[in-house]
């Protein structure tokens, strides 16, 4: 990302020097559909990020434009009724929720630029929420606790964007650490960094997006609740594999399959952390392959393109594991590679996926980066 571009563009538009803030997108190594079951996830922030240049105003107006989309939008902080029906809803959402939590904001001019691809499963929405929430709070002189900031972003996603997602994306966009994935317990919100500096992750975007994603997501949440009910628990987090095995024959098929995915996926996350800590990337790769299989056959959230992309990757030299990443029904796969030259992987995947589907995939080599921060103050 070219920082002088956003700074110069801001100065040209608003005739003042901005402060610039950055919040990253993310990958998730393993732990899919576990967050809303109060289980474990293992995300990492990446070097694709959203930047916000901003300066305060003397009134209560927020003017915001994005270099990724062409129009400028404005809303008044005292006018809760304006429900911006565009991308600005994320910005308006975090602004109004910050205020509701007692962080009185000054008006501001904001300019956004991002290299996180939209809608690809790298969470451009969380990067936008967290970068603007951090910018607005900082410009008004507030320091917001990290977990509270993540919850403000999540609340904006729920209330203003209408997506009932878990806390993972906003959490890692806030707390990300260079060279580390973060093991997060989605019940207690306790977390710890896990070094991944010895691992190489490459993301393959299938560019497929099936309409099912939203309705099936809500359906899976309900099916998991039914499965937890069967065991007399509030969430599947509390059901051990032994307990599951002892009673699985009595369960109807669908809750049985959903429960098996969540219960085994939670233990795979904890195993993956052990593998990373002991430097055993081969076993991390196997866990990723098993995660894909479980998401495909038990949780039924994969699709033809994701299965194909994972399968093509496993045929390549130097690939230790491959799985679908995110909610499913399209989006990206995450691939664990050894230390060799990755150009051949990129070429072969592009060629083979294109031959099979007619689609040229996007392939991203990710560096694991830090969480939200200020990258340029006015005097820089
Ligand atoms: P994902 O989070 O997986 O990238 P979402 O559908 O949740 O996909 O969020 C993508 C939406 O977020 C975009 O369609 C747009 O409305 C908004 N968005 C994200 N980043 C930006 C940005 N830099 N500028 C404007 N809008 C953005
Ligand atoms: Mg999103």
Tab-separated table of C-alpha atoms and ligand atoms in Angstrom:
chain	number	residue	atom	x	y	z
A	1	UNK	CA	0.000	0.000	0.000
A	2	UNK	CA	1.268	3.404	-0.974
A	3	UNK	CA	0.846	5.652	2.071
A	4	UNK	CA	1.731	8.852	0.266
A	5	UNK	CA	-1.156	8.242	-2.162
A	6	UNK	CA	-3.795	8.385	0.547
A	7	UNK	CA	-2.072	11.254	2.363
A	8	UNK	CA	-1.664	13.380	-0.777
A	9	UNK	CA	-5.193	12.636	-1.952
A	10	UNK	CA	-6.537	13.624	1.465
A	11	UNK	CA	-4.556	16.873	1.512
A	12	UNK	CA	-5.734	17.732	-1.998
A	13	UNK	CA	-9.389	17.172	-1.057
A	14	UNK	CA	-9.525	18.639	2.427
A	15	UNK	CA	-6.576	21.092	2.464
A	16	UNK	CA	-5.140	19.795	5.717
A	17	UNK	CA	-2.706	17.066	6.773
A	18	UNK	CA	-4.331	13.840	7.961
A	19	UNK	CA	-3.419	11.243	10.550
A	20	UNK	CA	-3.449	7.766	8.968
A	21	UNK	CA	-4.649	4.544	10.623
A	22	UNK	CA	-4.483	0.936	9.458
A	23	UNK	CA	-6.448	-2.218	10.301
A	24	UNK	CA	-5.750	-5.599	8.660
A	25	UNK	CA	-7.824	-8.290	6.992
A	26	UNK	CA	-7.322	-11.850	8.206
A	27	UNK	CA	-6.925	-15.515	7.441
A	28	UNK	CA	-8.065	-18.357	9.685
A	29	UNK	CA	-5.663	-21.289	9.967
A	30	UNK	CA	-8.250	-23.666	11.398
A	31	UNK	CA	-11.449	-23.551	13.478
A	32	UNK	CA	-14.359	-23.009	11.100
A	33	UNK	CA	-17.969	-22.603	12.292
A	34	UNK	CA	-16.690	-22.997	15.842
A	35	UNK	CA	-16.923	-19.362	17.000
A	36	UNK	CA	-20.709	-19.268	17.408
A	37	UNK	CA	-20.515	-22.616	19.219
A	38	UNK	CA	-18.316	-20.923	21.847
A	39	UNK	CA	-15.332	-22.936	20.642
A	40	UNK	CA	-11.799	-22.204	19.426
A	41	UNK	CA	-10.452	-20.370	16.367
A	42	UNK	CA	-6.909	-19.674	15.147
A	43	UNK	CA	-6.924	-16.557	12.937
A	44	UNK	CA	-3.996	-14.339	11.921
A	45	UNK	CA	-3.936	-10.741	10.672
A	46	UNK	CA	-2.408	-10.271	7.215
A	47	UNK	CA	-0.562	-7.566	5.320
A	48	UNK	CA	-3.662	-6.752	3.247
A	49	UNK	CA	-5.209	-3.879	5.157
A	50	UNK	CA	-7.582	-0.931	5.146
A	51	UNK	CA	-6.156	2.545	5.665
A	52	UNK	CA	-8.092	5.542	6.917
A	53	UNK	CA	-6.754	9.076	6.616
A	54	UNK	CA	-8.642	11.501	8.814
A	55	UNK	CA	-8.771	14.968	10.326
A	56	UNK	CA	-11.262	16.481	12.754
A	57	UNK	CA	-13.854	19.128	11.893
A	58	UNK	CA	-15.444	21.781	14.081
A	59	UNK	CA	-18.985	20.427	13.659
A	60	UNK	CA	-20.583	16.981	14.110
A	61	UNK	CA	-20.488	15.951	10.477
A	62	UNK	CA	-18.670	12.834	9.268
A	63	UNK	CA	-17.701	13.043	5.600
A	64	UNK	CA	-16.269	9.841	4.223
A	65	UNK	CA	-15.077	8.624	0.852
A	66	UNK	CA	-13.289	5.509	-0.300
A	67	UNK	CA	-10.668	5.386	-3.039
A	68	UNK	CA	-12.003	1.881	-3.752
A	69	UNK	CA	-15.489	3.205	-4.574
A	70	UNK	CA	-16.111	6.555	-6.088
A	71	UNK	CA	-18.696	8.508	-4.124
A	72	UNK	CA	-18.459	10.611	-0.970
A	73	UNK	CA	-21.020	10.152	1.783
A	74	UNK	CA	-21.850	12.288	4.786
A	75	UNK	CA	-23.888	11.859	7.941
A	76	UNK	CA	-24.494	13.881	11.073
A	77	UNK	CA	-23.533	12.286	14.394
A	78	UNK	CA	-26.674	13.785	15.957
A	79	UNK	CA	-28.961	12.237	13.373
A	80	UNK	CA	-29.354	8.538	14.199
A	81	UNK	CA	-32.099	8.146	11.618
A	82	UNK	CA	-29.875	8.237	8.551
A	83	UNK	CA	-29.443	4.564	7.777
A	84	UNK	CA	-26.943	4.795	4.967
A	85	UNK	CA	-27.823	1.939	2.674
A	86	UNK	CA	-24.329	1.574	1.212
A	87	UNK	CA	-20.799	0.687	2.327
A	88	UNK	CA	-20.951	3.780	4.571
A	89	UNK	CA	-23.265	1.823	6.894
A	90	UNK	CA	-20.153	0.218	8.403
A	91	UNK	CA	-18.684	3.657	9.140
A	92	UNK	CA	-21.954	5.087	10.428
A	93	UNK	CA	-22.433	1.908	12.476
A	94	UNK	CA	-19.149	2.153	14.356
A	95	UNK	CA	-19.538	5.922	14.843
A	96	UNK	CA	-23.002	5.653	16.370
A	97	UNK	CA	-22.087	2.657	18.537
A	98	UNK	CA	-18.953	4.419	19.836
A	99	UNK	CA	-21.154	7.344	20.837
A	100	UNK	CA	-23.718	5.056	22.432
A	101	UNK	CA	-20.901	3.566	24.557
A	102	UNK	CA	-20.031	7.042	25.827
A	103	UNK	CA	-17.175	7.957	23.481
A	104	UNK	CA	-18.271	11.404	22.351
A	105	UNK	CA	-16.918	12.010	18.857
A	106	UNK	CA	-15.865	15.107	16.984
A	107	UNK	CA	-16.886	15.515	13.367
A	108	UNK	CA	-14.263	14.301	10.899
A	109	UNK	CA	-13.301	14.020	7.262
A	110	UNK	CA	-12.203	10.490	6.388
A	111	UNK	CA	-10.625	8.994	3.298
A	112	UNK	CA	-10.362	5.207	2.975
A	113	UNK	CA	-8.080	3.060	0.840
A	114	UNK	CA	-7.775	-0.708	1.048
A	115	UNK	CA	-6.052	-3.621	-0.606
A	116	UNK	CA	-8.226	-6.241	1.114
A	117	UNK	CA	-10.347	-7.779	-1.668
A	118	UNK	CA	-14.083	-7.294	-1.011
A	119	UNK	CA	-16.259	-10.312	-0.326
A	120	UNK	CA	-13.418	-12.827	-0.718
A	121	UNK	CA	-13.479	-14.038	2.880
A	122	UNK	CA	-10.460	-12.026	4.066
A	123	UNK	CA	-12.830	-9.843	6.053
A	124	UNK	CA	-12.612	-6.471	4.360
A	125	UNK	CA	-15.702	-5.534	6.388
A	126	UNK	CA	-13.950	-6.030	9.753
A	127	UNK	CA	-10.881	-4.167	8.438
A	128	UNK	CA	-13.165	-1.275	7.480
A	129	UNK	CA	-15.016	-1.292	10.823
A	130	UNK	CA	-11.890	-1.475	12.955
A	131	UNK	CA	-9.846	1.045	10.957
A	132	UNK	CA	-12.649	3.620	11.054
A	133	UNK	CA	-13.567	2.936	14.700
A	134	UNK	CA	-9.916	3.364	15.697
A	135	UNK	CA	-9.543	6.488	13.536
A	136	UNK	CA	-12.709	8.135	14.884
A	137	UNK	CA	-11.831	7.336	18.510
A	138	UNK	CA	-8.203	8.466	18.155
A	139	UNK	CA	-9.115	11.700	16.363
A	140	UNK	CA	-11.445	12.513	19.271
A	141	UNK	CA	-8.765	11.711	21.860
A	142	UNK	CA	-10.273	8.424	23.135
A	143	UNK	CA	-8.392	5.239	23.928
A	144	UNK	CA	-10.741	2.268	23.600
A	145	UNK	CA	-9.934	-1.130	25.130
A	146	UNK	CA	-9.080	-3.662	22.381
A	147	UNK	CA	-11.823	-6.170	23.128
A	148	UNK	CA	-14.393	-3.392	23.442
A	149	UNK	CA	-13.261	-2.062	20.059
A	150	UNK	CA	-13.744	-5.540	18.532
A	151	UNK	CA	-17.245	-5.749	20.029
A	152	UNK	CA	-18.125	-2.302	18.647
A	153	UNK	CA	-17.091	-3.499	15.153
A	154	UNK	CA	-19.101	-6.694	15.575
A	155	UNK	CA	-22.148	-4.741	16.782
A	156	UNK	CA	-21.931	-2.523	13.679
A	157	UNK	CA	-21.810	-5.661	11.529
A	158	UNK	CA	-24.881	-7.074	13.298
A	159	UNK	CA	-27.022	-3.953	13.524
A	160	UNK	CA	-26.055	-1.966	10.470
A	161	UNK	CA	-24.879	-4.568	7.950
A	162	UNK	CA	-27.329	-7.254	9.126
A	163	UNK	CA	-24.695	-10.010	9.339
A	164	UNK	CA	-24.787	-12.020	12.574
A	165	UNK	CA	-21.124	-12.985	12.497
A	166	UNK	CA	-18.953	-14.117	15.419
A	167	UNK	CA	-16.242	-11.975	17.044
A	168	UNK	CA	-13.229	-13.559	15.291
A	169	UNK	CA	-12.713	-11.095	12.421
A	170	UNK	CA	-12.890	-7.909	14.464
A	171	UNK	CA	-10.905	-9.500	17.301
A	172	UNK	CA	-7.927	-10.353	15.092
A	173	UNK	CA	-8.069	-7.061	13.196
A	174	UNK	CA	-7.558	-5.357	16.577
A	175	UNK	CA	-5.128	-7.742	18.285
A	176	UNK	CA	-3.124	-9.212	15.371
A	177	UNK	CA	0.604	-9.700	16.011
A	178	UNK	CA	3.360	-9.858	13.399
A	179	UNK	CA	4.412	-13.477	12.783
A	180	UNK	CA	1.688	-14.893	15.066
A	181	UNK	CA	-1.708	-16.513	14.812
A	182	UNK	CA	-4.024	-15.955	17.776
A	183	UNK	CA	-5.692	-18.827	19.584
A	184	UNK	CA	-9.030	-17.425	20.760
A	185	UNK	CA	-11.483	-19.058	23.119
A	186	UNK	CA	-14.811	-17.696	21.862
A	187	UNK	CA	-16.479	-18.263	25.226
A	188	UNK	CA	-14.089	-16.626	27.700
A	189	UNK	CA	-12.394	-14.367	25.089
A	190	UNK	CA	-9.066	-15.491	26.527
A	191	UNK	CA	-6.438	-15.639	23.844
A	192	UNK	CA	-2.754	-16.300	23.275
A	193	UNK	CA	-0.361	-15.705	20.381
A	194	UNK	CA	1.137	-18.707	18.570
A	195	UNK	CA	4.229	-18.160	16.417
A	196	UNK	CA	3.739	-19.017	12.726
A	197	UNK	CA	6.941	-17.463	11.451
A	198	UNK	CA	8.076	-20.916	10.271
A	199	UNK	CA	4.926	-21.505	8.159
A	200	UNK	CA	3.943	-20.251	4.681
A	201	UNK	CA	0.265	-19.627	3.927
A	202	UNK	CA	-1.053	-18.985	0.444
A	203	UNK	CA	-4.668	-18.063	-0.207
A	204	UNK	CA	-6.489	-19.133	-3.373
A	205	UNK	CA	-9.671	-17.242	-4.220
A	206	UNK	CA	-12.087	-19.469	-6.158
A	207	UNK	CA	-14.059	-16.325	-7.122
A	208	UNK	CA	-17.159	-18.450	-6.692
A	209	UNK	CA	-19.983	-17.096	-4.551
A	210	UNK	CA	-23.164	-19.106	-4.111
A	211	UNK	CA	-26.317	-17.418	-2.861
A	212	UNK	CA	-26.835	-20.127	-0.288
A	213	UNK	CA	-24.149	-18.686	1.983
A	214	UNK	CA	-26.364	-16.500	4.177
A	215	UNK	CA	-29.411	-18.747	4.565
A	216	UNK	CA	-27.301	-21.871	5.134
A	217	UNK	CA	-25.186	-20.016	7.710
A	218	UNK	CA	-28.275	-19.215	9.760
A	219	UNK	CA	-29.524	-22.768	9.298
A	220	UNK	CA	-26.229	-24.210	10.575
A	221	UNK	CA	-26.423	-22.014	13.672
A	222	UNK	CA	-29.886	-23.378	14.412
A	223	UNK	CA	-28.827	-26.987	13.723
A	224	UNK	CA	-25.917	-26.602	16.151
A	225	UNK	CA	-28.297	-25.283	18.807
A	226	UNK	CA	-30.539	-28.323	18.273
A	227	UNK	CA	-27.533	-30.611	18.627
A	228	UNK	CA	-26.461	-28.893	21.877
A	229	UNK	CA	-30.056	-29.239	23.165
A	230	UNK	CA	-29.900	-32.955	22.515
A	231	UNK	CA	-27.028	-33.175	25.007
A	232	UNK	CA	-28.783	-30.802	27.419
A	233	UNK	CA	-26.048	-28.171	26.975
A	234	UNK	CA	-26.111	-24.518	26.000
A	235	UNK	CA	-23.442	-25.015	23.351
A	236	UNK	CA	-21.536	-27.790	21.585
A	237	UNK	CA	-18.368	-26.493	23.208
A	238	UNK	CA	-19.329	-28.502	26.298
A	239	UNK	CA	-19.830	-31.851	24.579
A	240	UNK	CA	-16.777	-34.124	24.633
A	241	UNK	CA	-16.051	-36.536	21.823
A	242	UNK	CA	-16.582	-39.520	24.153
A	243	UNK	CA	-19.985	-38.210	25.166
A	244	UNK	CA	-20.832	-37.667	21.522
A	245	UNK	CA	-19.778	-41.205	20.595
A	246	UNK	CA	-21.728	-42.739	23.451
A	247	UNK	CA	-24.996	-41.136	22.316
A	248	UNK	CA	-24.551	-40.487	18.616
A	249	UNK	CA	-26.532	-43.565	17.565
A	250	UNK	CA	-29.643	-42.070	19.191
A	251	UNK	CA	-29.285	-38.755	17.362
A	252	UNK	CA	-31.084	-37.783	14.156
A	253	UNK	CA	-28.655	-37.643	11.245
A	254	UNK	CA	-28.363	-33.874	10.640
A	255	UNK	CA	-27.607	-32.767	14.231
A	256	UNK	CA	-25.268	-35.755	14.520
A	257	UNK	CA	-23.221	-34.618	11.509
A	258	UNK	CA	-23.156	-30.961	12.594
A	259	UNK	CA	-22.125	-31.902	16.139
A	260	UNK	CA	-19.372	-34.200	14.904
A	261	UNK	CA	-17.866	-31.374	12.851
A	262	UNK	CA	-17.903	-28.823	15.674
A	263	UNK	CA	-16.607	-31.226	18.333
A	264	UNK	CA	-13.779	-32.593	16.179
A	265	UNK	CA	-12.930	-29.140	14.776
A	266	UNK	CA	-12.472	-27.727	18.284
A	267	UNK	CA	-9.993	-30.462	19.111
A	268	UNK	CA	-8.239	-29.967	15.763
A	269	UNK	CA	-7.654	-26.297	16.658
A	270	UNK	CA	-5.980	-27.286	19.935
A	271	UNK	CA	-3.949	-29.968	18.130
A	272	UNK	CA	-2.926	-27.412	15.496
A	273	UNK	CA	-1.568	-25.135	18.217
A	274	UNK	CA	0.500	-28.028	19.594
A	275	UNK	CA	1.797	-28.802	16.089
A	276	UNK	CA	2.816	-25.191	15.524
A	277	UNK	CA	4.489	-24.953	18.922
A	278	UNK	CA	6.483	-28.131	18.320
A	279	UNK	CA	7.358	-27.124	14.751
A	280	UNK	CA	5.486	-30.076	13.222
A	281	UNK	CA	4.049	-28.513	10.070
A	282	UNK	CA	3.284	-31.908	8.514
A	283	UNK	CA	0.738	-32.629	11.201
A	284	UNK	CA	-0.664	-29.086	10.940
A	285	UNK	CA	-1.188	-29.778	7.218
A	286	UNK	CA	-3.000	-33.054	7.960
A	287	UNK	CA	-5.278	-31.270	10.438
A	288	UNK	CA	-6.124	-28.696	7.763
A	289	UNK	CA	-6.972	-31.483	5.299
A	290	UNK	CA	-9.180	-33.157	7.928
A	291	UNK	CA	-10.889	-29.842	8.641
A	292	UNK	CA	-11.801	-29.521	4.966
A	293	UNK	CA	-13.167	-33.033	4.858
A	294	UNK	CA	-15.256	-32.442	7.974
A	295	UNK	CA	-16.634	-29.144	6.596
A	296	UNK	CA	-17.454	-30.880	3.320
A	297	UNK	CA	-19.050	-34.088	4.501
A	298	UNK	CA	-20.375	-33.383	8.019
A	299	UNK	CA	-21.063	-29.671	7.995
A	300	UNK	CA	-21.961	-29.535	4.274
A	301	UNK	CA	-20.756	-25.994	3.636
A	302	UNK	CA	-18.241	-26.617	0.856
A	303	UNK	CA	-18.972	-26.396	-2.873
A	304	UNK	CA	-17.564	-27.784	-6.098
A	305	UNK	CA	-15.061	-24.942	-6.584
A	306	UNK	CA	-13.689	-25.134	-3.013
A	307	UNK	CA	-13.336	-28.923	-3.202
A	308	UNK	CA	-11.586	-28.628	-6.540
A	309	UNK	CA	-9.229	-25.880	-5.346
A	310	UNK	CA	-8.248	-27.888	-2.251
A	311	UNK	CA	-7.789	-31.042	-4.312
A	312	UNK	CA	-5.646	-29.293	-6.948
A	313	UNK	CA	-3.454	-27.842	-4.195
A	314	UNK	CA	-2.852	-31.219	-2.577
A	315	UNK	CA	-1.492	-32.468	-5.920
A	316	UNK	CA	1.230	-29.782	-5.916
A	317	UNK	CA	4.760	-30.219	-4.677
A	318	UNK	CA	5.495	-28.646	-1.301
A	319	UNK	CA	1.856	-28.448	-0.168
A	320	UNK	CA	1.387	-29.744	3.388
A	321	UNK	CA	-2.346	-29.082	3.673
A	322	UNK	CA	-5.269	-27.271	2.050
A	323	UNK	CA	-8.776	-26.438	3.192
A	324	UNK	CA	-11.699	-24.142	2.557
A	325	UNK	CA	-11.627	-21.022	4.716
A	326	UNK	CA	-14.578	-18.991	6.011
A	327	UNK	CA	-18.294	-19.618	5.990
A	328	UNK	CA	-18.274	-21.686	2.794
A	329	UNK	CA	-20.199	-21.866	-0.505
A	330	UNK	CA	-17.382	-19.965	-2.236
A	331	UNK	CA	-14.547	-17.669	-1.272
A	332	UNK	CA	-11.021	-18.830	-0.550
A	333	UNK	CA	-8.943	-21.837	0.392
A	334	UNK	CA	-5.953	-21.602	2.730
A	335	UNK	CA	-2.880	-23.632	1.801
A	336	UNK	CA	0.115	-24.501	3.943
A	337	UNK	CA	3.339	-24.723	1.928
A	338	UNK	CA	6.896	-25.678	2.749
A	339	UNK	CA	9.799	-23.290	2.379
A	340	UNK	CA	10.563	-23.800	-1.323
A	341	UNK	CA	9.913	-21.509	-4.251
A	342	UNK	CA	6.165	-20.807	-4.439
A	343	UNK	CA	6.044	-19.504	-8.005
A	344	UNK	CA	5.377	-22.937	-9.416
A	345	UNK	CA	2.455	-23.430	-7.034
A	346	UNK	CA	0.935	-20.134	-8.154
A	347	UNK	CA	1.390	-20.949	-11.846
A	348	UNK	CA	0.062	-24.498	-11.629
A	349	UNK	CA	-2.938	-23.564	-9.507
A	350	UNK	CA	-3.853	-20.739	-11.866
A	351	UNK	CA	-3.528	-22.961	-14.911
A	352	UNK	CA	-5.298	-26.033	-13.501
A	353	UNK	CA	-8.184	-24.194	-11.846
A	354	UNK	CA	-8.717	-22.122	-14.980
A	355	UNK	CA	-8.725	-25.234	-17.149
A	356	UNK	CA	-11.331	-26.927	-14.953
A	357	UNK	CA	-13.669	-23.973	-14.362
A	358	UNK	CA	-12.921	-21.257	-16.925
A	359	UNK	CA	-12.209	-18.898	-14.008
A	360	UNK	CA	-8.802	-17.296	-13.409
A	361	UNK	CA	-8.342	-17.510	-9.638
A	362	UNK	CA	-6.690	-14.830	-7.502
A	363	UNK	CA	-3.793	-16.113	-5.451
A	364	UNK	CA	-2.343	-14.188	-2.522
A	365	UNK	CA	0.865	-14.820	-0.623
A	366	UNK	CA	0.259	-13.449	2.859
A	367	UNK	CA	2.604	-12.046	5.443
A	368	UNK	CA	1.278	-12.286	8.982
A	369	UNK	CA	0.982	-8.733	10.271
A	370	UNK	CA	0.077	-6.700	13.328
A	371	UNK	CA	-3.335	-5.365	14.357
A	372	UNK	CA	-4.845	-1.900	14.187
A	373	UNK	CA	-2.467	1.051	14.665
A	374	UNK	CA	-1.708	4.611	13.673
A	375	UNK	CA	0.775	4.575	10.806
A	376	UNK	CA	1.228	8.293	10.243
A	377	UNK	CA	0.735	11.199	12.609
A	378	UNK	CA	0.323	14.795	11.430
A	379	UNK	CA	4.009	15.630	11.881
A	380	UNK	CA	5.325	12.656	9.875
B	1	LIG	P1	-15.638	-9.662	3.353
B	1	LIG	O1	-15.706	-9.101	4.729
B	1	LIG	O2	-15.466	-11.131	3.320
B	1	LIG	O3	-14.613	-8.983	2.492
B	1	LIG	P2	-18.292	-8.579	3.248
B	1	LIG	O4	-19.406	-8.750	2.294
B	1	LIG	O5	-18.518	-8.895	4.675
B	1	LIG	O6	-17.047	-9.384	2.667
B	1	LIG	O7	-17.824	-7.056	3.195
B	1	LIG	C1	-17.530	-6.417	1.966
B	1	LIG	C2	-18.191	-5.044	1.932
B	1	LIG	O8	-17.555	-4.169	2.895
B	1	LIG	C3	-18.001	-4.339	0.618
B	1	LIG	O9	-18.973	-4.746	-0.319
B	1	LIG	C4	-18.174	-2.886	1.022
B	1	LIG	O10	-19.542	-2.576	1.214
B	1	LIG	C5	-17.525	-2.850	2.390
B	1	LIG	N1	-16.107	-2.440	2.310
B	1	LIG	C6	-15.053	-3.142	2.724
B	1	LIG	N2	-13.892	-2.445	2.521
B	1	LIG	C7	-14.239	-1.263	1.974
B	1	LIG	C8	-13.510	-0.097	1.516
B	1	LIG	N3	-12.187	-0.034	1.565
B	1	LIG	N4	-14.223	0.928	1.000
B	1	LIG	C9	-15.551	0.858	0.928
B	1	LIG	N5	-16.290	-0.205	1.319
B	1	LIG	C10	-15.668	-1.255	1.838
B	2	LIG	MG1	-17.222	-9.578	6.173
